[in-house]
GROMACS .gro file of C-alpha atoms in nm:
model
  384
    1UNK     CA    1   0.870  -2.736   0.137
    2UNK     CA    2   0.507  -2.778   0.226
    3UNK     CA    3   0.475  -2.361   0.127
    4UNK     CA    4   0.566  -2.448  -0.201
    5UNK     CA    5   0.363  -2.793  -0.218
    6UNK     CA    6   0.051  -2.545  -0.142
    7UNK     CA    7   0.149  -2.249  -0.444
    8UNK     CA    8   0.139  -2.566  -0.675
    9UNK     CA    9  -0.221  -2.614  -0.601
   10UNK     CA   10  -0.293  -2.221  -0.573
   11UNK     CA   11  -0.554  -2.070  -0.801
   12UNK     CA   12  -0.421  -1.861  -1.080
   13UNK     CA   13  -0.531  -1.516  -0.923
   14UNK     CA   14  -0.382  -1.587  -0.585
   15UNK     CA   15  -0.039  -1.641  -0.799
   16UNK     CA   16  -0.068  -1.325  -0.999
   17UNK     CA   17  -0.098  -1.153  -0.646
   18UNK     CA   18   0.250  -1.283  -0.524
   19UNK     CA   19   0.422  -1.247  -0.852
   20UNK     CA   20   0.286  -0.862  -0.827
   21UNK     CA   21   0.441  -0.864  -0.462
   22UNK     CA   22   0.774  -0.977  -0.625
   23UNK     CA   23   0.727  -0.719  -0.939
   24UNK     CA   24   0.667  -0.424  -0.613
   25UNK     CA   25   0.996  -0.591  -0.467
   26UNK     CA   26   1.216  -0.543  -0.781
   27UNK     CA   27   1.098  -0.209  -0.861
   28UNK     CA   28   1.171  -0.105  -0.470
   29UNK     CA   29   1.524  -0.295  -0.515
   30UNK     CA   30   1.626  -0.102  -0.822
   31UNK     CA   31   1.528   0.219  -0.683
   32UNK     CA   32   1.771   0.162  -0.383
   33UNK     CA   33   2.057  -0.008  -0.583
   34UNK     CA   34   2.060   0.348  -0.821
   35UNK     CA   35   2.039   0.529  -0.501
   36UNK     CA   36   2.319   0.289  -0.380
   37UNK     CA   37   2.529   0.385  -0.706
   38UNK     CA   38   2.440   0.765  -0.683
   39UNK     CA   39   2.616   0.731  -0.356
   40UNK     CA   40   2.920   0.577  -0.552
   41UNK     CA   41   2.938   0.818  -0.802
   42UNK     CA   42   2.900   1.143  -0.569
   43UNK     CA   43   3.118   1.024  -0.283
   44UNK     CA   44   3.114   1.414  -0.150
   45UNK     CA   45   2.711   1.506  -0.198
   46UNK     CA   46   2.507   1.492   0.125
   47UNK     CA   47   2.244   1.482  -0.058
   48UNK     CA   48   2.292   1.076  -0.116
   49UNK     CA   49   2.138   0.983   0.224
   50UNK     CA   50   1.830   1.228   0.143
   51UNK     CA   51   1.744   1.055  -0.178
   52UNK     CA   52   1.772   0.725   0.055
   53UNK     CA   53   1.502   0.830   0.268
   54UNK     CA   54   1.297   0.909  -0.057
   55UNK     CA   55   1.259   0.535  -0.131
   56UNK     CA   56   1.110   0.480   0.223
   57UNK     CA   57   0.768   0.586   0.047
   58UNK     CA   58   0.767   0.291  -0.212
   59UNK     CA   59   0.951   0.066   0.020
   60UNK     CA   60   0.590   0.121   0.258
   61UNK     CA   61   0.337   0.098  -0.024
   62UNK     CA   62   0.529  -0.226  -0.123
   63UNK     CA   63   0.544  -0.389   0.245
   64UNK     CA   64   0.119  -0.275   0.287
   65UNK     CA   65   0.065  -0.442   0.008
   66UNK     CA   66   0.241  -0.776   0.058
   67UNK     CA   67   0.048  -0.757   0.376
   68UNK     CA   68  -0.263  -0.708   0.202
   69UNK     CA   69  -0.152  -1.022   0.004
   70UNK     CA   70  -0.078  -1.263   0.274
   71UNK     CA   71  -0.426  -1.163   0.456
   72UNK     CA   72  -0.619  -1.273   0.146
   73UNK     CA   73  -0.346  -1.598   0.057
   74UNK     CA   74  -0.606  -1.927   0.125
   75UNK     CA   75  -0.344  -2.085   0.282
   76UNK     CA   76  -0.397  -1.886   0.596
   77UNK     CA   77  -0.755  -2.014   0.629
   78UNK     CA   78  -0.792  -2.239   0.882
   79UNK     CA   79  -0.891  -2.598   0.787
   80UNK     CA   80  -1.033  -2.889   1.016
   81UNK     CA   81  -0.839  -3.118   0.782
   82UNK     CA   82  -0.507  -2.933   0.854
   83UNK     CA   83  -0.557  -2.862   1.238
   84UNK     CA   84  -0.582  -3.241   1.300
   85UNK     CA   85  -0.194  -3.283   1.141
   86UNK     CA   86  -0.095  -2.964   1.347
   87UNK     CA   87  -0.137  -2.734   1.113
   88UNK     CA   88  -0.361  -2.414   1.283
   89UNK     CA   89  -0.380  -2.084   1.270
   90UNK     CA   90  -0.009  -1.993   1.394
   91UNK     CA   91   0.160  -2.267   1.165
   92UNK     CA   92  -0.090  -2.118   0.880
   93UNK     CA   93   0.046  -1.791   0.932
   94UNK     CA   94   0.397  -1.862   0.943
   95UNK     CA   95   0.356  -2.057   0.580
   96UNK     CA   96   0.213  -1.695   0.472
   97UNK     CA   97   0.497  -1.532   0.552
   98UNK     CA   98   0.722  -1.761   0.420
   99UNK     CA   99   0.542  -1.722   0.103
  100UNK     CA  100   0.577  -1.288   0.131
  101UNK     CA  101   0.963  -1.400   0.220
  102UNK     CA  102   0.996  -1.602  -0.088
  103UNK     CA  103   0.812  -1.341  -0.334
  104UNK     CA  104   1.014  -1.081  -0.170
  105UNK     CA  105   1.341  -1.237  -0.225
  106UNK     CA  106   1.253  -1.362  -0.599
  107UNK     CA  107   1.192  -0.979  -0.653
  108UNK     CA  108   1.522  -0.871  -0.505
  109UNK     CA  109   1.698  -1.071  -0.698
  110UNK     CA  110   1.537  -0.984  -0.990
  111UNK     CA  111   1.645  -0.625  -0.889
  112UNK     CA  112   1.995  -0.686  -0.871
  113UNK     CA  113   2.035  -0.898  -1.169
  114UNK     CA  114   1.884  -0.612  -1.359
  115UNK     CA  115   2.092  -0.386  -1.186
  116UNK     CA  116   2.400  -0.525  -1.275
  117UNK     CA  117   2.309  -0.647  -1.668
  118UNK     CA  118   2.259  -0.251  -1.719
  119UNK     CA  119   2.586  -0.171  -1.556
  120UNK     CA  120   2.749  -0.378  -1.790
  121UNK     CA  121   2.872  -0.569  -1.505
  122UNK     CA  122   2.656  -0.884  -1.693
  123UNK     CA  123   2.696  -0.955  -2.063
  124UNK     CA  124   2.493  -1.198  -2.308
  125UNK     CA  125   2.207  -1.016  -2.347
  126UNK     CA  126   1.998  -0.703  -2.533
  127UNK     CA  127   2.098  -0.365  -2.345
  128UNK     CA  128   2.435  -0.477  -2.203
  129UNK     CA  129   2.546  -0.154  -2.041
  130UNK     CA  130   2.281   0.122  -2.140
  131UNK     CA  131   2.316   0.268  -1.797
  132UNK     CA  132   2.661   0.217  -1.731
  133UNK     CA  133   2.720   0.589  -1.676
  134UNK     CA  134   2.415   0.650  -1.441
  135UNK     CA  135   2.510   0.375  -1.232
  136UNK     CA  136   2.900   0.376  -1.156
  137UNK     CA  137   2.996   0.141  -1.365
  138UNK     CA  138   3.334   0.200  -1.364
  139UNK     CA  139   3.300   0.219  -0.933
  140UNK     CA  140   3.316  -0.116  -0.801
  141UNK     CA  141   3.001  -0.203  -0.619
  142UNK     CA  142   3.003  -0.284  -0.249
  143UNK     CA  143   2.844  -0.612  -0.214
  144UNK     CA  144   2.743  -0.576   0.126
  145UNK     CA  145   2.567  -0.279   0.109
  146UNK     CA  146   2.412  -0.401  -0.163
  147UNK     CA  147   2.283  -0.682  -0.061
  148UNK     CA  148   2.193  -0.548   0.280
  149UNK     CA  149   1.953  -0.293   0.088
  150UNK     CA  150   1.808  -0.587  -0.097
  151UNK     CA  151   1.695  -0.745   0.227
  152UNK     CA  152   1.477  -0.497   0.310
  153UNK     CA  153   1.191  -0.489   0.087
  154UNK     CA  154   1.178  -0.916   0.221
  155UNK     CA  155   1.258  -0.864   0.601
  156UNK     CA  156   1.026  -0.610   0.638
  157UNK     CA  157   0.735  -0.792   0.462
  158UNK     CA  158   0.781  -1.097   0.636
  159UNK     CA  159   0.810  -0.956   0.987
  160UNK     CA  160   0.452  -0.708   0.918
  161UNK     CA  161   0.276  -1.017   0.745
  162UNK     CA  162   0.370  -1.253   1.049
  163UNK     CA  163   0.236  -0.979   1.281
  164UNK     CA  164  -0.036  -0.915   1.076
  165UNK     CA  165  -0.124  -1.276   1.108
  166UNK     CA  166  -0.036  -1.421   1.449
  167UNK     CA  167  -0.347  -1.544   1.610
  168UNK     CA  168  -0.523  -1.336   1.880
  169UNK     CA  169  -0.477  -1.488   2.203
  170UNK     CA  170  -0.767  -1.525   2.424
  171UNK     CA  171  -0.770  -1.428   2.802
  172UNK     CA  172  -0.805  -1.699   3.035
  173UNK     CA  173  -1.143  -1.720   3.152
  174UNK     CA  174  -1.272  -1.484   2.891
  175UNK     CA  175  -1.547  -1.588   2.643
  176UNK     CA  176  -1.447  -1.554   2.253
  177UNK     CA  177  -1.615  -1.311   2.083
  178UNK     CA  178  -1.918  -1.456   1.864
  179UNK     CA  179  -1.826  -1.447   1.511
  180UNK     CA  180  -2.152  -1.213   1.478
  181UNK     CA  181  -2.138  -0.935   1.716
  182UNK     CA  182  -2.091  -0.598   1.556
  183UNK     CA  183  -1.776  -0.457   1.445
  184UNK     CA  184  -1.688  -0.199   1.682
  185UNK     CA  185  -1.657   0.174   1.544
  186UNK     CA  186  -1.384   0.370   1.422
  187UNK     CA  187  -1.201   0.582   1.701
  188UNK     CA  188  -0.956   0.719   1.479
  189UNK     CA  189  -1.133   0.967   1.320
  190UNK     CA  190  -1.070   1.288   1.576
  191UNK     CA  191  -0.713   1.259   1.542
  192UNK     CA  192  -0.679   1.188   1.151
  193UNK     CA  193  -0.859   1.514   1.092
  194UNK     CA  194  -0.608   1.702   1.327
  195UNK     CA  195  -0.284   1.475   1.178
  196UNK     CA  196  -0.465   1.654   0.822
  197UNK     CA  197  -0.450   1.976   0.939
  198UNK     CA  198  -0.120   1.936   1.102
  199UNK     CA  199   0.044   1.808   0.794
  200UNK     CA  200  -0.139   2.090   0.539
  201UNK     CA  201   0.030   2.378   0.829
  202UNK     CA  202   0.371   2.225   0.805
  203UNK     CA  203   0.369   2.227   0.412
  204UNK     CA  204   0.263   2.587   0.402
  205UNK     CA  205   0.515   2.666   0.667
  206UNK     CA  206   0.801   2.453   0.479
  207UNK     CA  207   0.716   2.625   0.148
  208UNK     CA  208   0.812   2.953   0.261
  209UNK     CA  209   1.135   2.863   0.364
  210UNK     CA  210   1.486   2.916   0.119
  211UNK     CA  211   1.502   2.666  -0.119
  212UNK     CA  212   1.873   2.628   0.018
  213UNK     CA  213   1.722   2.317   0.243
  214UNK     CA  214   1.629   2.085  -0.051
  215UNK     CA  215   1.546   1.689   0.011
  216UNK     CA  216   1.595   1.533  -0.350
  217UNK     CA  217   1.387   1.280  -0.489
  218UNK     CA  218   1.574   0.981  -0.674
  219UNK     CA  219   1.513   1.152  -1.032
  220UNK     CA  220   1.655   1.454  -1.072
  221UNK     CA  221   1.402   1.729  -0.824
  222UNK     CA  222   1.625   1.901  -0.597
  223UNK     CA  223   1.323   2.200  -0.517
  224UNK     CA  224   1.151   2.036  -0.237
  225UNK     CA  225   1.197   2.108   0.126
  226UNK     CA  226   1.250   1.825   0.364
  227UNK     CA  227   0.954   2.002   0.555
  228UNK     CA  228   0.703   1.933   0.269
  229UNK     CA  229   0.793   1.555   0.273
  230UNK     CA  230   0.712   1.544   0.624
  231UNK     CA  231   0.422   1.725   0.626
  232UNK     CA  232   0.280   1.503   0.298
  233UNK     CA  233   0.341   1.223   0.564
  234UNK     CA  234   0.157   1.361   0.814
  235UNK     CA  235  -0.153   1.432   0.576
  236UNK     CA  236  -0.087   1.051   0.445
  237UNK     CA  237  -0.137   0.924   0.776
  238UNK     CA  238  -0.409   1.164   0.874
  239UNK     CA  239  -0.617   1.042   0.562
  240UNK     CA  240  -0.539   0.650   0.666
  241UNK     CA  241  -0.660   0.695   1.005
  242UNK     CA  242  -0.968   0.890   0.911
  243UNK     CA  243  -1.036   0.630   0.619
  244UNK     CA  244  -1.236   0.383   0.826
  245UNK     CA  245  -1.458   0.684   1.026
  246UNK     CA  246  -1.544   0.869   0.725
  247UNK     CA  247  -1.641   0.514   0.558
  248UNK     CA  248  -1.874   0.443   0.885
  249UNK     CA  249  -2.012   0.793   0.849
  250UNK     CA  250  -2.079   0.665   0.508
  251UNK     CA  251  -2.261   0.415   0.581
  252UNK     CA  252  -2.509   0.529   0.823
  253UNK     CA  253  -2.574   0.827   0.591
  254UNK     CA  254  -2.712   0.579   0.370
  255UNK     CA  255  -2.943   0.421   0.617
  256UNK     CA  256  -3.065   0.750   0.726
  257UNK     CA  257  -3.402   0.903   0.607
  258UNK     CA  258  -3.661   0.568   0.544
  259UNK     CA  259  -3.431   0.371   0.357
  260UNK     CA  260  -3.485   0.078   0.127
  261UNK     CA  261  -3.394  -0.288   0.155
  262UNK     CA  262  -3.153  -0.200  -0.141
  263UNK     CA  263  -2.997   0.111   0.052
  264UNK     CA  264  -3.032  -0.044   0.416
  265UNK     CA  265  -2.826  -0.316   0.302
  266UNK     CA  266  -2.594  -0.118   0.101
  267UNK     CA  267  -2.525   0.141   0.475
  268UNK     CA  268  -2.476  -0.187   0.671
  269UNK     CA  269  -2.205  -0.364   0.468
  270UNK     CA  270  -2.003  -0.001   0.470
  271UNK     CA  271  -2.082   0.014   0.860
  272UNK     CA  272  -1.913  -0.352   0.917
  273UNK     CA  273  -1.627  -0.329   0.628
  274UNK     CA  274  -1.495   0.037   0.721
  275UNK     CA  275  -1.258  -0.141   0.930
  276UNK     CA  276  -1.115  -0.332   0.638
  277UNK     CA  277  -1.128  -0.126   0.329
  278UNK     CA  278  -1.127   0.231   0.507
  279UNK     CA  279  -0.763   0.271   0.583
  280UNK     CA  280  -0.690   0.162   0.218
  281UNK     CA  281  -0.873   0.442   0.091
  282UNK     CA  282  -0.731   0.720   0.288
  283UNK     CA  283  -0.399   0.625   0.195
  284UNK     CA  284  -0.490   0.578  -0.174
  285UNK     CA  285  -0.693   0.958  -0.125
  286UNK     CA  286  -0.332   1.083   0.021
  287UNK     CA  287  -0.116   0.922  -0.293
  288UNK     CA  288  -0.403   1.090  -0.508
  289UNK     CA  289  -0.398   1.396  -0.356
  290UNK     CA  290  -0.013   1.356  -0.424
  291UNK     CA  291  -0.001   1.341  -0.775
  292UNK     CA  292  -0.261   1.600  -0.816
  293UNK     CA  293  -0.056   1.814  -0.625
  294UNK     CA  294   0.287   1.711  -0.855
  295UNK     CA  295   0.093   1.757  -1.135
  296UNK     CA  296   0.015   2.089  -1.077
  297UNK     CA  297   0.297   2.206  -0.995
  298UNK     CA  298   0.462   2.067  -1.318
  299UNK     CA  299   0.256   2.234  -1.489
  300UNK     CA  300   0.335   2.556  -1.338
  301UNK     CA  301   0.685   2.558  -1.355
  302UNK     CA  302   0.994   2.340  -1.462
  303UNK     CA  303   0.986   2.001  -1.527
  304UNK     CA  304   1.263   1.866  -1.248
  305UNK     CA  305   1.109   1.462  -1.206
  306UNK     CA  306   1.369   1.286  -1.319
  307UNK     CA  307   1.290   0.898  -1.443
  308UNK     CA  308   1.354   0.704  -1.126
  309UNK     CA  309   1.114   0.937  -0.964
  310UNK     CA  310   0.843   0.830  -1.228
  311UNK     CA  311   0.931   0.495  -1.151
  312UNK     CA  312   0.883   0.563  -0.713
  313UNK     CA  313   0.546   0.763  -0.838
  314UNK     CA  314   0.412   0.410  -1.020
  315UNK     CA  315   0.517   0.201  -0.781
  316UNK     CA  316   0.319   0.370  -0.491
  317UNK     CA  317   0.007   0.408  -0.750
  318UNK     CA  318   0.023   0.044  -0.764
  319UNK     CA  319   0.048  -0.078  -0.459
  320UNK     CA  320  -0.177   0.126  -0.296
  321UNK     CA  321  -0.443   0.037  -0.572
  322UNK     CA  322  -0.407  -0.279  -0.555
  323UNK     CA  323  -0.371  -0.326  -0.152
  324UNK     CA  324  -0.731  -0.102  -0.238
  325UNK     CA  325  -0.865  -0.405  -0.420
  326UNK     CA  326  -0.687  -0.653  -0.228
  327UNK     CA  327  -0.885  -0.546   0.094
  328UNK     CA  328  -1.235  -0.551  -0.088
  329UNK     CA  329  -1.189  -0.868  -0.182
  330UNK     CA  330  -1.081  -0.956   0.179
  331UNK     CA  331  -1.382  -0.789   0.262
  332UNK     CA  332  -1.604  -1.029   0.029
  333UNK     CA  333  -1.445  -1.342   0.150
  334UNK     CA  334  -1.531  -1.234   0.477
  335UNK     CA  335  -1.903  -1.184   0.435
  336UNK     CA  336  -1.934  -1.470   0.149
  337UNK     CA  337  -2.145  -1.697   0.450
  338UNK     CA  338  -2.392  -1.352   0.510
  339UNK     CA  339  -2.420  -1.278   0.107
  340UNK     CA  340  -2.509  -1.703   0.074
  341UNK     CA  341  -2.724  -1.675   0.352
  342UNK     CA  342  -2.898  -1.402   0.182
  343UNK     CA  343  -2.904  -1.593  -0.146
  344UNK     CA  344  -3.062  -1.892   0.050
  345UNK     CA  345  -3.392  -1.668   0.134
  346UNK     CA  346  -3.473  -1.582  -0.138
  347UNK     CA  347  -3.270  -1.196  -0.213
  348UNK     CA  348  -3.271  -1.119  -0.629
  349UNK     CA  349  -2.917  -1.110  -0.699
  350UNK     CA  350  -3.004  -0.765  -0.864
  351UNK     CA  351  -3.000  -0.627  -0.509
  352UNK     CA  352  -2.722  -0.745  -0.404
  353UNK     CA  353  -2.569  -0.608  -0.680
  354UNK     CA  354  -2.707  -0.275  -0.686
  355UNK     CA  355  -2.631  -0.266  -0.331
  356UNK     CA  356  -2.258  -0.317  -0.442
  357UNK     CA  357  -2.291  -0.023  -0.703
  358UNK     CA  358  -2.436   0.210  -0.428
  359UNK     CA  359  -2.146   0.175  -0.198
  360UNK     CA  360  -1.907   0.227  -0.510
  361UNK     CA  361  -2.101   0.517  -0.574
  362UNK     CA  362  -2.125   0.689  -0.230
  363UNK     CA  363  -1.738   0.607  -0.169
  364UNK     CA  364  -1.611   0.755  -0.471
  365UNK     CA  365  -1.889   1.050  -0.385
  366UNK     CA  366  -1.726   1.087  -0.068
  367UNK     CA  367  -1.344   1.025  -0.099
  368UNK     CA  368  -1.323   1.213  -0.479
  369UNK     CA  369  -1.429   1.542  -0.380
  370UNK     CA  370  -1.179   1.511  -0.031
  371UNK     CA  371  -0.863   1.365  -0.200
  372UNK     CA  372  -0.906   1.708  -0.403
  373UNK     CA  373  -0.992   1.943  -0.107
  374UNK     CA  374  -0.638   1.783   0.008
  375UNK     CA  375  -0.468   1.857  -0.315
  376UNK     CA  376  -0.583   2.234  -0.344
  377UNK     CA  377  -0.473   2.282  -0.017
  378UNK     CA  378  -0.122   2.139  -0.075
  379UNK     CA  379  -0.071   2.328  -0.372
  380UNK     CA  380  -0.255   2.673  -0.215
  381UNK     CA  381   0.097   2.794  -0.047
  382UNK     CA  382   0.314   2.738  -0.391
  383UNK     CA  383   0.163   2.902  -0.608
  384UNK     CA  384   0.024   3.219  -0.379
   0.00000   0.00000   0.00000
């Protein structure tokens, strides 16, 4: 009760967040439930379970982003005010999750109501039954297997958001950590290069093989390998772990060579925010390297993406976007008390603005020119 007491008094933006959470949640829940009645009308193809593990892909770019969310909700700041009624930092971030539960669910449901109104299976409204033959409708549907795929979009966004959030224990007799010490850097660089490499070796090795060993997609693409899909994850997670080092590298770049107050300042936010927004960007440089790579190859050949593929592609573009903006703005909140401090002696707000535009600038410099390194290189083995 007091979760929803608090999203009365929420401002607007904060809202629109959650209700995109819920919109990521439907889309996920309708990709499963016409997986779900693929199954029902194919009884016989093995190929059910493949396009299953297909919707793994949005099902992680939704649950990241609800994350994202939840970091950012204001609710999970703690309060003097609310730690005096018993409300700290745990009982904070349990009312977070509850919130990514109840967005999740509202989406699910969503899902399923949809679901069923184009089966047919609901009447009264515009559309009754326009994909009746595309989902089974004249297979009954298995309740509990539906509803146990609809739980997973909310289970899984509420368990990573409540981990996300649990407060960091300190050691007995240990000294917190000043709120100002540096952040520490980036160790994951080394082994998202090599996780890269690994990934770009197993889709040229998976491209040569027969194209008897296909992993379908939910649409209609029943060409790809179920070696390219794991190495595509490999490079995904290669990029993500590299995102924060390269960001770091970044940022001392740009305080190399006599810099400026402008460009000083600009190399020292990266330095301290490539923790936050660097693992972002790799993974929206891996679902960009992606679609380059899809595109391409449409181009080049038939045109096998079938609609509920489009509608995994968007939902990944999405989320990852917006967990991308999500975790800047996580990254402003956290340095609003260094940008008023600033403010307070005397900085022109033209250079803290400028030094804004410079890191957009040497990011995009950066990460543009990689994401299509990555995407040549994918494509390099299919069309030699």
């Amino acid at each position: 009760m007091l979760a929803f007491r608090l999203a009365r008094g929420t401002h607007p933006l904060v809202l629109l967040r959650r209700l995109m959470v819920a919109a990521a949640s439907a889309g996920v829940g309708f990709l499963l439930l016409c997986t779900l009645s693929y199954a029902l009308a194919h009884p016989t193809d093995s190929g059910s379970g493949l396009r299953l593990l297909w919707c793994l892909i949005p099902l992680a770019a939704t649950v990241h982003f609800a994350v994202a969310v939840a970091r950012t909700d204001p609710s999970t700041r703690p309060r003097g005010g609310l730690s005096a009624v018993g409300l700290g930092p745990a009982r904070l971030g349990v009312l977070a999750a509850v919130s990514t539960a109840v967005a999740g669910t509202l989406g699910s449901a969503v899902a399923l109501l949809l679901f069923l109104h184009l089966r047919g299976d609901l009447t009264g409204l515009p559309f009754d039954g326009a994909g009746a033959e595309v989902l089974a409708a004249g297979r009954p549907l298995p309740l509990a297997a539906a509803l146990t795929l609809l739980a997973l979009v909310p289970l899984a966004s509420t368990a990573a958001a409540a981990v996300a959030l649990r407060p960091r224990r300190v050691k007995p007799g240990a000294e917190p950590e000043a709120p100002d010490a540096p952040a520490p850097a980036p160790t994951g660089l080394p082994w998202g290069v090599a996780l890269i490499a690994a990934g770009l070796a197993v889709e040229t090795y998976a491209s040569r093989g027969t194209p008897r060993s296909p992993l379908p997609l939910p649409g209609q693409f029943d060409g790809s390998s179920s070696g390219v899909l794991v190495g595509w994850a490999l490079t995904a997670l290669g990029l993500a772990l590299a995102g924060p080092g390269i960001t770091r590298f970044c940022g001392r770049v740009l305080q190399s060579v006599r810099p400026g107050a402008t460009r000083l300042l600009a190399g020292r936010v990266l330095m301290e925010e490539s923790g936050r927004i660097g693992r972002p960007l790799g993974v929206v440089c891996a679902v960009a390297s992606a679609a380059i790579a899809a595109s391409t190859l449409q181009d080049t050949g038939p045109h096998p993406f079938g609609p509920l593929t489009g509608l995994g592609a968007v939902l990944v573009m999405t989320c990852t976007t917006a967990t991308l903006i999500t975790a800047a703005l996580e990254a402003k909140q956290a340095r609003a008390d260094t940008t008023k401090s600033l403010r307070r002696l005397g900085t022109p707000t033209a250079t803290l603005r400028n030094a804004t535009a410079i890191r957009a600038a040497t990011l995009l410099t950066v990460f543009a020119p990689l994401t299509w390194g990555v995407a040549a290189l994918a494509t390099l083995p299919f069309s030699a």
